[in-house]
CSV table of C-alpha atoms and ligand atoms in Angstrom, one decimal:
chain,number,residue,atom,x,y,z
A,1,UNK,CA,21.8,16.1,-22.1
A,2,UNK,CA,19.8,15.9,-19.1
A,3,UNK,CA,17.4,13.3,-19.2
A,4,UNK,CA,13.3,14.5,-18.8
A,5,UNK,CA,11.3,12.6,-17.1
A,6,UNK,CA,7.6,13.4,-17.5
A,7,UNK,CA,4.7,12.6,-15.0
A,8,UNK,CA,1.3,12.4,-16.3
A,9,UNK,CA,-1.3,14.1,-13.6
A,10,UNK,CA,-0.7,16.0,-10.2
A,11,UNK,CA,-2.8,14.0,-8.0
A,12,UNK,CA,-1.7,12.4,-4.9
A,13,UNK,CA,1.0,9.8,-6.6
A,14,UNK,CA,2.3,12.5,-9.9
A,15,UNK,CA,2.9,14.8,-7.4
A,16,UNK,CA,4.4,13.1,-4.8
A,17,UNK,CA,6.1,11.3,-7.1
A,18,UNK,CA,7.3,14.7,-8.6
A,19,UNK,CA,8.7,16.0,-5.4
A,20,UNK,CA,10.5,13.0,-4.3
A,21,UNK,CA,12.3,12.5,-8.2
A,22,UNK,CA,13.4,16.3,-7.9
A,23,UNK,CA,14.4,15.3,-4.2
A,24,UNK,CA,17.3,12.7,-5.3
A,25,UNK,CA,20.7,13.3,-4.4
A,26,UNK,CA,22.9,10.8,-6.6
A,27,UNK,CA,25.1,12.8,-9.2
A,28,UNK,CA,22.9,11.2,-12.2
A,29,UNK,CA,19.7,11.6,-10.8
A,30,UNK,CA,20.1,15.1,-9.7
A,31,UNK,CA,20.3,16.2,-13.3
A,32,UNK,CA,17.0,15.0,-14.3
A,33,UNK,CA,14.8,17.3,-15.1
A,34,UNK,CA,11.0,16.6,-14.4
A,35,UNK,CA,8.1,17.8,-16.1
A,36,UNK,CA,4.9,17.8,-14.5
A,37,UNK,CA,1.9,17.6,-17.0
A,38,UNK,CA,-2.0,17.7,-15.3
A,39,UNK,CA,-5.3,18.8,-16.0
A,40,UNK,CA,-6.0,20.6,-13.3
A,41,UNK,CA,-4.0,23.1,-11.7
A,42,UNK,CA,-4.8,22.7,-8.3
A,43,UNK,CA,-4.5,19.3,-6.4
A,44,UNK,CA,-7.6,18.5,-5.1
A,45,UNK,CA,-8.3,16.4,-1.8
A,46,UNK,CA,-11.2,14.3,-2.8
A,47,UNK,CA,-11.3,12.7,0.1
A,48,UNK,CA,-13.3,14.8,1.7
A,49,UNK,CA,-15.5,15.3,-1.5
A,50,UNK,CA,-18.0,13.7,0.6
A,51,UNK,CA,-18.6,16.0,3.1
A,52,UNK,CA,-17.7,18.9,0.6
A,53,UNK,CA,-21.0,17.8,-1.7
A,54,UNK,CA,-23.0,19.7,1.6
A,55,UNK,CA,-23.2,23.8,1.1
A,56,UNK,CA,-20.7,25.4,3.5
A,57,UNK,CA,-18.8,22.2,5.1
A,58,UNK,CA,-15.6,22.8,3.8
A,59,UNK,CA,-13.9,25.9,2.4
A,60,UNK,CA,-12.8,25.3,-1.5
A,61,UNK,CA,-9.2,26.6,-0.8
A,62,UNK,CA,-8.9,23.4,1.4
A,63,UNK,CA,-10.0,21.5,-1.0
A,64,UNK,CA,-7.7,22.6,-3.8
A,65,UNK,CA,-4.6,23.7,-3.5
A,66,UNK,CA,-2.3,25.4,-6.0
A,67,UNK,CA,0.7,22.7,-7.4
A,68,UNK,CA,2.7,25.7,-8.2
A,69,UNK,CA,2.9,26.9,-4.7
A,70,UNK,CA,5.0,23.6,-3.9
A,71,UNK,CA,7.3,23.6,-6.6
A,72,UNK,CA,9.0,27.3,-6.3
A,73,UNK,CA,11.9,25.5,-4.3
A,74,UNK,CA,13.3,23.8,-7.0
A,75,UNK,CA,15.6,25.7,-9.8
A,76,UNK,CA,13.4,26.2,-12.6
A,77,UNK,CA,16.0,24.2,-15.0
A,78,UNK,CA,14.9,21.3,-12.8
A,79,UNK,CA,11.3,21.6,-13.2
A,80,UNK,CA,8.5,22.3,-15.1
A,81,UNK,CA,4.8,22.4,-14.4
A,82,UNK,CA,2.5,22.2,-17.9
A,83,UNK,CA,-1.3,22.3,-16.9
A,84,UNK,CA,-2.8,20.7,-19.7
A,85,UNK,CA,-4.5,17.3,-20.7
A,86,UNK,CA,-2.3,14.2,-22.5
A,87,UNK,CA,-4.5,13.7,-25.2
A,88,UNK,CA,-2.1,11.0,-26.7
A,89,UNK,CA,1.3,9.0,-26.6
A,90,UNK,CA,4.1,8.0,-29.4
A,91,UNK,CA,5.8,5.3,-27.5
A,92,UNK,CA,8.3,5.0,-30.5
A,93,UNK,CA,8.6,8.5,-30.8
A,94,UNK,CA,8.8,8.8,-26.6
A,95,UNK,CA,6.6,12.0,-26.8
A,96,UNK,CA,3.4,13.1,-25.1
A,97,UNK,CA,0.9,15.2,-26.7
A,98,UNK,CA,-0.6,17.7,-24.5
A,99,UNK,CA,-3.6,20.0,-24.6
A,100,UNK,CA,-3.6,23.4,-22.8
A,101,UNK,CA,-5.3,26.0,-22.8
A,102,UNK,CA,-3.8,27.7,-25.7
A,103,UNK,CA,-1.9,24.9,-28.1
A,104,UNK,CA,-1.5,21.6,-28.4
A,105,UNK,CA,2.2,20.7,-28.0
A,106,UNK,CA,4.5,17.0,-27.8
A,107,UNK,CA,6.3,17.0,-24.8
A,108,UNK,CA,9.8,14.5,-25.1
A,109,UNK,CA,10.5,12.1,-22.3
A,110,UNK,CA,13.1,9.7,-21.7
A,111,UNK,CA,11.3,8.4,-18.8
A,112,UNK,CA,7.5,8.8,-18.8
A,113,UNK,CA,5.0,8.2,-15.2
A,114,UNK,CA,1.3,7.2,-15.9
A,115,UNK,CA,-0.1,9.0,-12.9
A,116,UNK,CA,-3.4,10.0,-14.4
A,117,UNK,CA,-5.4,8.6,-11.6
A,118,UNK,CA,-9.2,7.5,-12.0
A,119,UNK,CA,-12.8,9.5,-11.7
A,120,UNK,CA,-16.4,8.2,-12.0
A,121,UNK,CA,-17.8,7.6,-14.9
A,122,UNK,CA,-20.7,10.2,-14.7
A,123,UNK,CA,-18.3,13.5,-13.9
A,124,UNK,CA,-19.6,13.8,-10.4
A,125,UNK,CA,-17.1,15.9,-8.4
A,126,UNK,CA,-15.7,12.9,-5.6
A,127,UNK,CA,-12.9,13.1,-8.0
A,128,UNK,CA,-11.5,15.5,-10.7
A,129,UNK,CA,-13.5,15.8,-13.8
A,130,UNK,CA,-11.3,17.9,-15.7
A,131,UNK,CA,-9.7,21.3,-15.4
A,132,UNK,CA,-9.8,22.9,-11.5
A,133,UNK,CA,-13.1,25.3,-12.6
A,134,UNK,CA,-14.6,22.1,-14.0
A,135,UNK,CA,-14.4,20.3,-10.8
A,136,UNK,CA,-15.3,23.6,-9.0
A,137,UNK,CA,-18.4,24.4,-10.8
A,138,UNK,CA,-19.2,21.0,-10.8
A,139,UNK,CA,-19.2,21.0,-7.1
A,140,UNK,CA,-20.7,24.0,-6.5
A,141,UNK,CA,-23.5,22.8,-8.8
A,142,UNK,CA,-23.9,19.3,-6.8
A,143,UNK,CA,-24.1,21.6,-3.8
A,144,UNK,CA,-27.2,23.3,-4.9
A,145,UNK,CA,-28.8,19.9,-5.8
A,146,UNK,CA,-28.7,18.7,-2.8
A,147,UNK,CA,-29.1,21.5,-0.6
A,148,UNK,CA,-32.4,22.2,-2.6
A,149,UNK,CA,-33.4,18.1,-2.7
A,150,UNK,CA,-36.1,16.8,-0.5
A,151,UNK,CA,-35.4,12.7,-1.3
A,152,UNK,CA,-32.0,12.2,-2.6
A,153,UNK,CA,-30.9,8.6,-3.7
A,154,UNK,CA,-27.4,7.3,-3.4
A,155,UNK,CA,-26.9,4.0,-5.6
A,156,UNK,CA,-23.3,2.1,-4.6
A,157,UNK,CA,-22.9,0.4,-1.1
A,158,UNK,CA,-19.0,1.2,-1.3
A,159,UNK,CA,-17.1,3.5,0.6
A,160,UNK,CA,-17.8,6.3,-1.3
A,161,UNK,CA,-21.8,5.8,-1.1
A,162,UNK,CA,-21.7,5.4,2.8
A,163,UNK,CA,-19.6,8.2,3.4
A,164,UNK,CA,-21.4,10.2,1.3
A,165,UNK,CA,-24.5,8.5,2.6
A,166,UNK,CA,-23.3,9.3,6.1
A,167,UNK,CA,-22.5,12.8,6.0
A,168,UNK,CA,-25.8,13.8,4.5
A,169,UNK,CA,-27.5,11.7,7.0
A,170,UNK,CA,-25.9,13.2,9.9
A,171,UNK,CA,-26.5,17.2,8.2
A,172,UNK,CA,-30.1,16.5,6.9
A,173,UNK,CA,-31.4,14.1,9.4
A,174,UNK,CA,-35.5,14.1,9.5
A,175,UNK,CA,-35.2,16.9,6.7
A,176,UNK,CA,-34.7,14.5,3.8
A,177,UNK,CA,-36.0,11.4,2.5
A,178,UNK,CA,-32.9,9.6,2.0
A,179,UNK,CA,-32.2,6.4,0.8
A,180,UNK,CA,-29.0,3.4,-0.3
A,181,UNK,CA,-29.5,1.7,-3.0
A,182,UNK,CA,-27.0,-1.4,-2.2
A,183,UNK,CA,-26.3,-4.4,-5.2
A,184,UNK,CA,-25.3,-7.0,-3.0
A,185,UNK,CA,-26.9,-8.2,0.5
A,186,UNK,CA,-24.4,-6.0,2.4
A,187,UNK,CA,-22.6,-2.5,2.2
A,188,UNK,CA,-18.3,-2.6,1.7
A,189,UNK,CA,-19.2,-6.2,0.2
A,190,UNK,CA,-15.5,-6.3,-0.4
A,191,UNK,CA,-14.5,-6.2,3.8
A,192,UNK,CA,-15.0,-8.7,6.4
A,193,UNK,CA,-18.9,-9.1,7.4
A,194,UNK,CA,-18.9,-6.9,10.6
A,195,UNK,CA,-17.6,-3.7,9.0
A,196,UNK,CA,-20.6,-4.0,6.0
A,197,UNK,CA,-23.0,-4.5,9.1
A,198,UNK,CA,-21.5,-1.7,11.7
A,199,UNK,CA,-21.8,0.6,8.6
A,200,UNK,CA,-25.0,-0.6,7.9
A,201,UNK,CA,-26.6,-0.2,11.7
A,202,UNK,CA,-25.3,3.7,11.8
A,203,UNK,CA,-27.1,4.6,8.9
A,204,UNK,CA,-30.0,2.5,10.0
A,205,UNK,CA,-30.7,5.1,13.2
A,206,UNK,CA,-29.9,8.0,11.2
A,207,UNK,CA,-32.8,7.6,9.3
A,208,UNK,CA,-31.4,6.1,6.1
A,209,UNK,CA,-33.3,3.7,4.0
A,210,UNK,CA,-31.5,0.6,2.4
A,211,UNK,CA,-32.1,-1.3,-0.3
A,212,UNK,CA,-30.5,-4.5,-1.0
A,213,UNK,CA,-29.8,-6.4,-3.3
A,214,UNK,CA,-30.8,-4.1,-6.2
A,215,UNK,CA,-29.7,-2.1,-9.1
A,216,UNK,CA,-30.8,1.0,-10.7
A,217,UNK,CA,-31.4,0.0,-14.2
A,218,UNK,CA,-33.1,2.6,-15.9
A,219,UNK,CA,-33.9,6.8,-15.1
A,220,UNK,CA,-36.5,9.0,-16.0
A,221,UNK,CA,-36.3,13.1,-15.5
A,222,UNK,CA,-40.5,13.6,-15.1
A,223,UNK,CA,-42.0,17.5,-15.8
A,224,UNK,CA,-42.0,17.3,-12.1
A,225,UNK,CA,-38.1,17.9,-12.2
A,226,UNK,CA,-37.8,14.7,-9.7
A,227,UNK,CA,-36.5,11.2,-10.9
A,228,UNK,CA,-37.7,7.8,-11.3
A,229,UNK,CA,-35.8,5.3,-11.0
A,230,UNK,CA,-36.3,1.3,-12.0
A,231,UNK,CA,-34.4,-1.3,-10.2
A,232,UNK,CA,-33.5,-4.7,-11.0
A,233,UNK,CA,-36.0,-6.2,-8.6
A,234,UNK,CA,-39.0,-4.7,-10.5
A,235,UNK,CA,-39.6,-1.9,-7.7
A,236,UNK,CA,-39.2,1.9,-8.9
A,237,UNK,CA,-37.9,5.0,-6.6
A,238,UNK,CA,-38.9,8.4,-6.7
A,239,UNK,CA,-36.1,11.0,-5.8
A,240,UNK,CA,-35.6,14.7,-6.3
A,241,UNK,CA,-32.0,13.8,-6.8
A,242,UNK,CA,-30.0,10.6,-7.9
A,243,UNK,CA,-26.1,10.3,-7.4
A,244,UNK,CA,-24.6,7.3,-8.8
A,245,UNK,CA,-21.7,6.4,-7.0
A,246,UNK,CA,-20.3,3.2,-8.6
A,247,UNK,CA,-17.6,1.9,-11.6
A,248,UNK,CA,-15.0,4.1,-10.5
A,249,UNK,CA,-12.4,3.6,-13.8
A,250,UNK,CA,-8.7,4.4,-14.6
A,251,UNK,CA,-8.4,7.7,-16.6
A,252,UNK,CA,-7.0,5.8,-19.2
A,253,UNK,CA,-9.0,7.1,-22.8
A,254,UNK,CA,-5.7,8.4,-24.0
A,255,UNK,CA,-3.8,5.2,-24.4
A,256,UNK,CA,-3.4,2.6,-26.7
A,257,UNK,CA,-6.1,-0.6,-25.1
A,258,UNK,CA,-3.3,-2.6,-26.0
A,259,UNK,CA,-1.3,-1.8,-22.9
A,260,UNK,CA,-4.8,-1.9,-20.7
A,261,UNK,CA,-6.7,-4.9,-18.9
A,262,UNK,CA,-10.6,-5.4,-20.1
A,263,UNK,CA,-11.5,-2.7,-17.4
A,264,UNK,CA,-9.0,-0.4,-18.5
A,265,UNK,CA,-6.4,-0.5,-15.8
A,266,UNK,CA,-2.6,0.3,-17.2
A,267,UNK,CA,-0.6,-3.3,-17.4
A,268,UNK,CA,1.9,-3.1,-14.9
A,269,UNK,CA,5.2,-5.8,-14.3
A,270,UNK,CA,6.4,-5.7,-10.7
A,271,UNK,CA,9.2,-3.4,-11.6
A,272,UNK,CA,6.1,-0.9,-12.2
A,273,UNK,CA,7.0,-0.5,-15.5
A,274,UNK,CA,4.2,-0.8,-17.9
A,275,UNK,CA,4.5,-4.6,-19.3
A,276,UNK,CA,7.1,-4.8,-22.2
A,277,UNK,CA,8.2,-1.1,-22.0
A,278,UNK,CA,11.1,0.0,-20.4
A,279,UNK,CA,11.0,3.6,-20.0
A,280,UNK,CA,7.2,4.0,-19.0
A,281,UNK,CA,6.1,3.5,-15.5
A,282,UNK,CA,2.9,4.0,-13.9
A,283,UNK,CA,1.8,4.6,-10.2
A,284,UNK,CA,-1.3,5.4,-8.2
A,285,UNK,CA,-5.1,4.5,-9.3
A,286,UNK,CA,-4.0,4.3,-13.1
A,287,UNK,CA,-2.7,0.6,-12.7
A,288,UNK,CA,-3.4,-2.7,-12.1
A,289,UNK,CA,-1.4,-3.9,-9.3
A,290,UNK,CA,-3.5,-2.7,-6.1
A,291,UNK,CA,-7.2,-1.6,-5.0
A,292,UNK,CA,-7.5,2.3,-6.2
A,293,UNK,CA,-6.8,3.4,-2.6
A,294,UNK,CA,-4.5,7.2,-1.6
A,295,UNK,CA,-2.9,4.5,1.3
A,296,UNK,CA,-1.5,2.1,-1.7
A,297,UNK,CA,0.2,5.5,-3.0
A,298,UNK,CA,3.2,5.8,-1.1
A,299,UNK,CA,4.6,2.7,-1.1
A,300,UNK,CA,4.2,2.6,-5.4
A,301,UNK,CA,6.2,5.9,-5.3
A,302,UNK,CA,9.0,5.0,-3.1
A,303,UNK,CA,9.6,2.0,-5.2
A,304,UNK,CA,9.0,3.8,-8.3
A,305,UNK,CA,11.5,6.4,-7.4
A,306,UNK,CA,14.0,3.9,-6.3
A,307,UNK,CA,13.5,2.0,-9.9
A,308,UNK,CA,14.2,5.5,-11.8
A,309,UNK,CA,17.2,6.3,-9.9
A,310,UNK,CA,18.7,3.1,-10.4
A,311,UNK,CA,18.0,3.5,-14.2
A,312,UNK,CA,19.4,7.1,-14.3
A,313,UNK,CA,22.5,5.7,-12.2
A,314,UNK,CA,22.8,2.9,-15.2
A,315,UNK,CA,22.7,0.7,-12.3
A,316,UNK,CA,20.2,-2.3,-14.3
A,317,UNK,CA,20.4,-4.7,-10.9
A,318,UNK,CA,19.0,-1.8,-8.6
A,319,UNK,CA,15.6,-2.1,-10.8
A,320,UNK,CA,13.9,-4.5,-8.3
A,321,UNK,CA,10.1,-6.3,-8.0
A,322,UNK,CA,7.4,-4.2,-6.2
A,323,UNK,CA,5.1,-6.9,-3.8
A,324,UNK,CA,1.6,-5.6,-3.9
A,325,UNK,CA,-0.3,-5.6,-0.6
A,326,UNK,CA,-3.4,-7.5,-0.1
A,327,UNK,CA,-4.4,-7.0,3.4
A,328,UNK,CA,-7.2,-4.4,3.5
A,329,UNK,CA,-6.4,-1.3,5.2
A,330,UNK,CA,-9.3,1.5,5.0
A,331,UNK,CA,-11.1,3.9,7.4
A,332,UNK,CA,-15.0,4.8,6.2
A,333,UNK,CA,-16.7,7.7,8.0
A,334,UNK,CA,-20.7,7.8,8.4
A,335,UNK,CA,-20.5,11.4,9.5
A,336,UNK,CA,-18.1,13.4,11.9
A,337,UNK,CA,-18.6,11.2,15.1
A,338,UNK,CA,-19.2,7.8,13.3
A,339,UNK,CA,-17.1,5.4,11.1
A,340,UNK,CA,-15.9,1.7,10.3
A,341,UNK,CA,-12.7,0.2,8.7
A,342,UNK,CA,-10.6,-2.5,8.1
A,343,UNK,CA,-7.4,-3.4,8.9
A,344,UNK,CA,-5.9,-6.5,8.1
A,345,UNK,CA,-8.5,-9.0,9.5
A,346,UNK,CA,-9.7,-6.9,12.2
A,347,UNK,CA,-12.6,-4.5,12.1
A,348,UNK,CA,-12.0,-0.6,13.0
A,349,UNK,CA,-13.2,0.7,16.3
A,350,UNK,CA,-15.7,3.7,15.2
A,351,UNK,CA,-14.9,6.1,17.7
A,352,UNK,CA,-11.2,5.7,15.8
A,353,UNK,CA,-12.0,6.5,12.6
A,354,UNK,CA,-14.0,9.8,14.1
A,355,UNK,CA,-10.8,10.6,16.1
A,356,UNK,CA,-8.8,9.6,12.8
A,357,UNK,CA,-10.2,10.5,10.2
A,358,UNK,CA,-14.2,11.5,10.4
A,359,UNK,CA,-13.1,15.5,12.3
A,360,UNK,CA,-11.9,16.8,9.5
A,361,UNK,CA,-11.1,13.9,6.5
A,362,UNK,CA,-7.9,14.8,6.8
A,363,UNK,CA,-7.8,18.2,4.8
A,364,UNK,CA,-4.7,19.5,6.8
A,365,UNK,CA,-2.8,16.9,5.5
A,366,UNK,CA,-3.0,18.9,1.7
A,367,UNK,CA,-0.5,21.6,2.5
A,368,UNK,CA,2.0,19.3,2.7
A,369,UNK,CA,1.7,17.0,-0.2
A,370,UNK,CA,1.3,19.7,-1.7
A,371,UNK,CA,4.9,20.8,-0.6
A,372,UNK,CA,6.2,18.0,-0.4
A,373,UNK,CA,7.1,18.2,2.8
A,374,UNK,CA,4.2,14.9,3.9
B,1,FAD,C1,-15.0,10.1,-2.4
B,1,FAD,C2,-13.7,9.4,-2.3
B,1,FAD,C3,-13.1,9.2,-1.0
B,1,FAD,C4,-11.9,8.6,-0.9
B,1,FAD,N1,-11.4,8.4,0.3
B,1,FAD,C5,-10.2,7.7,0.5
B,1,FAD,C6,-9.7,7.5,1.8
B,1,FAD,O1,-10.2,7.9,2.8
B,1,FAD,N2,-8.5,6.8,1.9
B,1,FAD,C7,-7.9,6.3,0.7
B,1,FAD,O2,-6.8,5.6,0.9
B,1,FAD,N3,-8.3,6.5,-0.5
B,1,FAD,C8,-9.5,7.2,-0.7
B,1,FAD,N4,-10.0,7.4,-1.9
B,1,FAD,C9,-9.2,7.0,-3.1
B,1,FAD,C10,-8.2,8.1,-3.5
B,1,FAD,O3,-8.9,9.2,-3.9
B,1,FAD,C11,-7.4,7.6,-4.7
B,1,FAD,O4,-6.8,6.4,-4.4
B,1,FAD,C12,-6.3,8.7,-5.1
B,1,FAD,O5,-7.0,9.9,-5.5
B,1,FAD,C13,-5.4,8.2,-6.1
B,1,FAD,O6,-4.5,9.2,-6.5
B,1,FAD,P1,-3.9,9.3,-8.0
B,1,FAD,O7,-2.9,10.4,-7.9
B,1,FAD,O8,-3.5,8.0,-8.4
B,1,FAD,O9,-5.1,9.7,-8.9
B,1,FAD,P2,-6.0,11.0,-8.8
B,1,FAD,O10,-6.2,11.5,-7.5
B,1,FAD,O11,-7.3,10.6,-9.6
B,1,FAD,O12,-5.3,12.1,-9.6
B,1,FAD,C14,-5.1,12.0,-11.0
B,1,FAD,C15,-4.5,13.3,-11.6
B,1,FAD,O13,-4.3,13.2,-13.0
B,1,FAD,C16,-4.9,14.3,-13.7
B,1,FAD,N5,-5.2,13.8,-15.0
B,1,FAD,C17,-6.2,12.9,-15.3
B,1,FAD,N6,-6.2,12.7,-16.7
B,1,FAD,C18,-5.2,13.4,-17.2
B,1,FAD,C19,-4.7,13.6,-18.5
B,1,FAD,N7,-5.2,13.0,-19.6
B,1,FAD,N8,-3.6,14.5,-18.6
B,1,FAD,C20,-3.1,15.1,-17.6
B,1,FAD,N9,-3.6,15.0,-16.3
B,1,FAD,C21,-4.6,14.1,-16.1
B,1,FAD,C22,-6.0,14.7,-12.8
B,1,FAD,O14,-6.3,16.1,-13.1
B,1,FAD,C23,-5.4,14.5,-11.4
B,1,FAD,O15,-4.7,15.6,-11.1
B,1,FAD,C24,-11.2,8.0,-2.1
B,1,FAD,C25,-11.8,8.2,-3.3
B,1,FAD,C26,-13.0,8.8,-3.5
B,1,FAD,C27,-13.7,8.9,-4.8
């Protein structure tokens, strides 16, 4: 029979993963059949979740795009598209349970891909938080918050927090109170110096309040319907809204914690196979190998796919070591026309990440992930 291999999640590594699996040519290979299981119908392009959080930025159906739509090129013996959660995992058995809407069913696999990706722990909408009307309505909802806001307070100097930071800074500017609540003495804490500081000095003349070296350790909803907030250094904030953006974690809650690190990262080898399996694999956010970056994707896949192959073709010495990357490569925007990054040792010029990135976060790029065709 036809071996199955099963993907879990259609974000940007499952799916691209998908397409490139059902794209293989060698007489083995093109037998498999792939089964695609994910949550949410639609892939979404969280990456420009940031700007999306503002009222009338960015049009939903840019933001999430059918995975159907990209898979009616295939036969339909090749492939099949299950939108539903994987609730659990019999590794002896080598079945999947999955949730849909209607039934709970096991799924076989002969080969299974963790691609289940990661989200924030609070289900704010910068990532999936469940099915496509979850993330929707979750959106939507964050929209109204901060359209309606007066003082809105972002805690997490990462990327996320200064983009997000950024592009209600450059919207709102002198309309609301708005303030970055930072844990360390810098923002992007993790980059060289100069990017934290260029990042920094942007938000500065847009009006943006920083805090440093702070935590928020405690909330309180008052009658008012604003926030308080206590941080670590004994000060408190008021804010009609608070959006935590930090501790961004595999979406791992299905698995056993014996194949997870402490912070719940899948164990990879450098095969990408999970460690001391041989027939599950994992790519994308879910693992342990590299920074939870869509840039790290790519690579993962190609060797992933390149693995699989050589294990369909029986071809054990094909199966070779994956060498993660540790040079820094990332773009942050502070609005359309602003931005900082990171490549290698060298800092971004801003005015590149605009041209880059910033216009339009790189939602025209969706249609053809989507399709496979990227
Ligand atoms: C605001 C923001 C901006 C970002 N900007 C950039 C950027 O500019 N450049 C960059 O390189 N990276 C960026 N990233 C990181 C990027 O979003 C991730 O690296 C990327 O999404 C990882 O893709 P993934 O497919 O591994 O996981 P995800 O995109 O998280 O996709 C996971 C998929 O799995 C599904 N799923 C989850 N659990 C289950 C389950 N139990 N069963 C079935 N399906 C499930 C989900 O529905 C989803 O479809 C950004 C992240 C954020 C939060």
């Amino acid at each position: 029979m036809a071996p199955q291999i099963v993907i879990l999640g259609g974000g940007f590594a499952g799916l691209t993963a998908a397409h490139k699996l059902l794209k293989l040519t060698t007489p083995k290979a093109k037998e498999a059949k792939i089964v695609l299981v994910s949550e949410s119908a639609h892939l979404y392009w969280n990456l420009a979740s940031v700007r999306a959080v503002i009222p009338d930025q960015i049009p939903d159906d840019d933001l999430f795009r059918p995975l159907s739509d990209g898979f009616t090129q295939y036969p339909a013996s090749r492939f099949k598209l299950i939108v539903g959660k994987a609730t659990s995992v019999n590794f002896t058995q080598g079945t999947v349970t999955v949730q849909t809407d209607s039934r709970t069913e096991p799924v076989p696999y002969d080969q299974l891909v963790l691609a289940t990706g990661s989200s924030l722990p609070n289900s704010l909408p910068f990532k999936h938080v469940g099915s496509t009307d979850d993330t929707t309505t979750a959106l939507h909802d964050m929209q109204n918050k901060i359209h309606q806001a007066k003082s809105i307070v972002i805690a997490g100097g990462g990327a996320t927090g200064v983009e997000t930071m950024g592009e209600l800074a450059q919207f709102y500017r002198g309309q609301k109170k708005l303030t970055l609540v930072i844990s360390g003495h810098r923002a992007l804490a993790d980059l060289i110096p100069s990017v934290g500081k260029a990042a920094e000095a942007e938000l500065a003349k847009m009006g943006v309040e920083m805090v440093h070296n702070a935590t928020v350790t405690g909330r309180q909803e008052e009658t008012s319907g604003s926030t308080s907030l206590t941080l670590s250094n004994g000060n408190t904030l008021q804010a009609d809204l608070y959006i935590p953006l930090f501790g961004m974690a595999a979406n791992t809650s299905f698995l056993p914690s014996s194949i997870l690190t402490e912070r719940g990262d899948v164990k990879l080898d450098l095969t990408l196979r999970v460690q001391g399996m041989q027939n599950v694999w994992a790519v994308g956010d879910v693992g342990n190998l590299e920074t939870k970056q869509a840039t790290k994707v790519d690579p993962q896949v190609k060797h992933l796919v390149n693995n699989l192959q050589a294990v369909l073709e029986g071809n054990g010495n094909g199966v070779t070591e994956y060498a993660p990357s540790t040079k820094p490569l990332i773009a942050v925007t502070i609005g359309r026309s602003k931005g900082t990054g990171q490549m290698g040792g060298w800092k971004l010029f801003g005015w590149l990440v605009s041209y880059m990135k910033g216009r339009t976060l790189l939602t025209e790029k969706g249609a053809a992930l989507v399709s496979g065709s990227s």
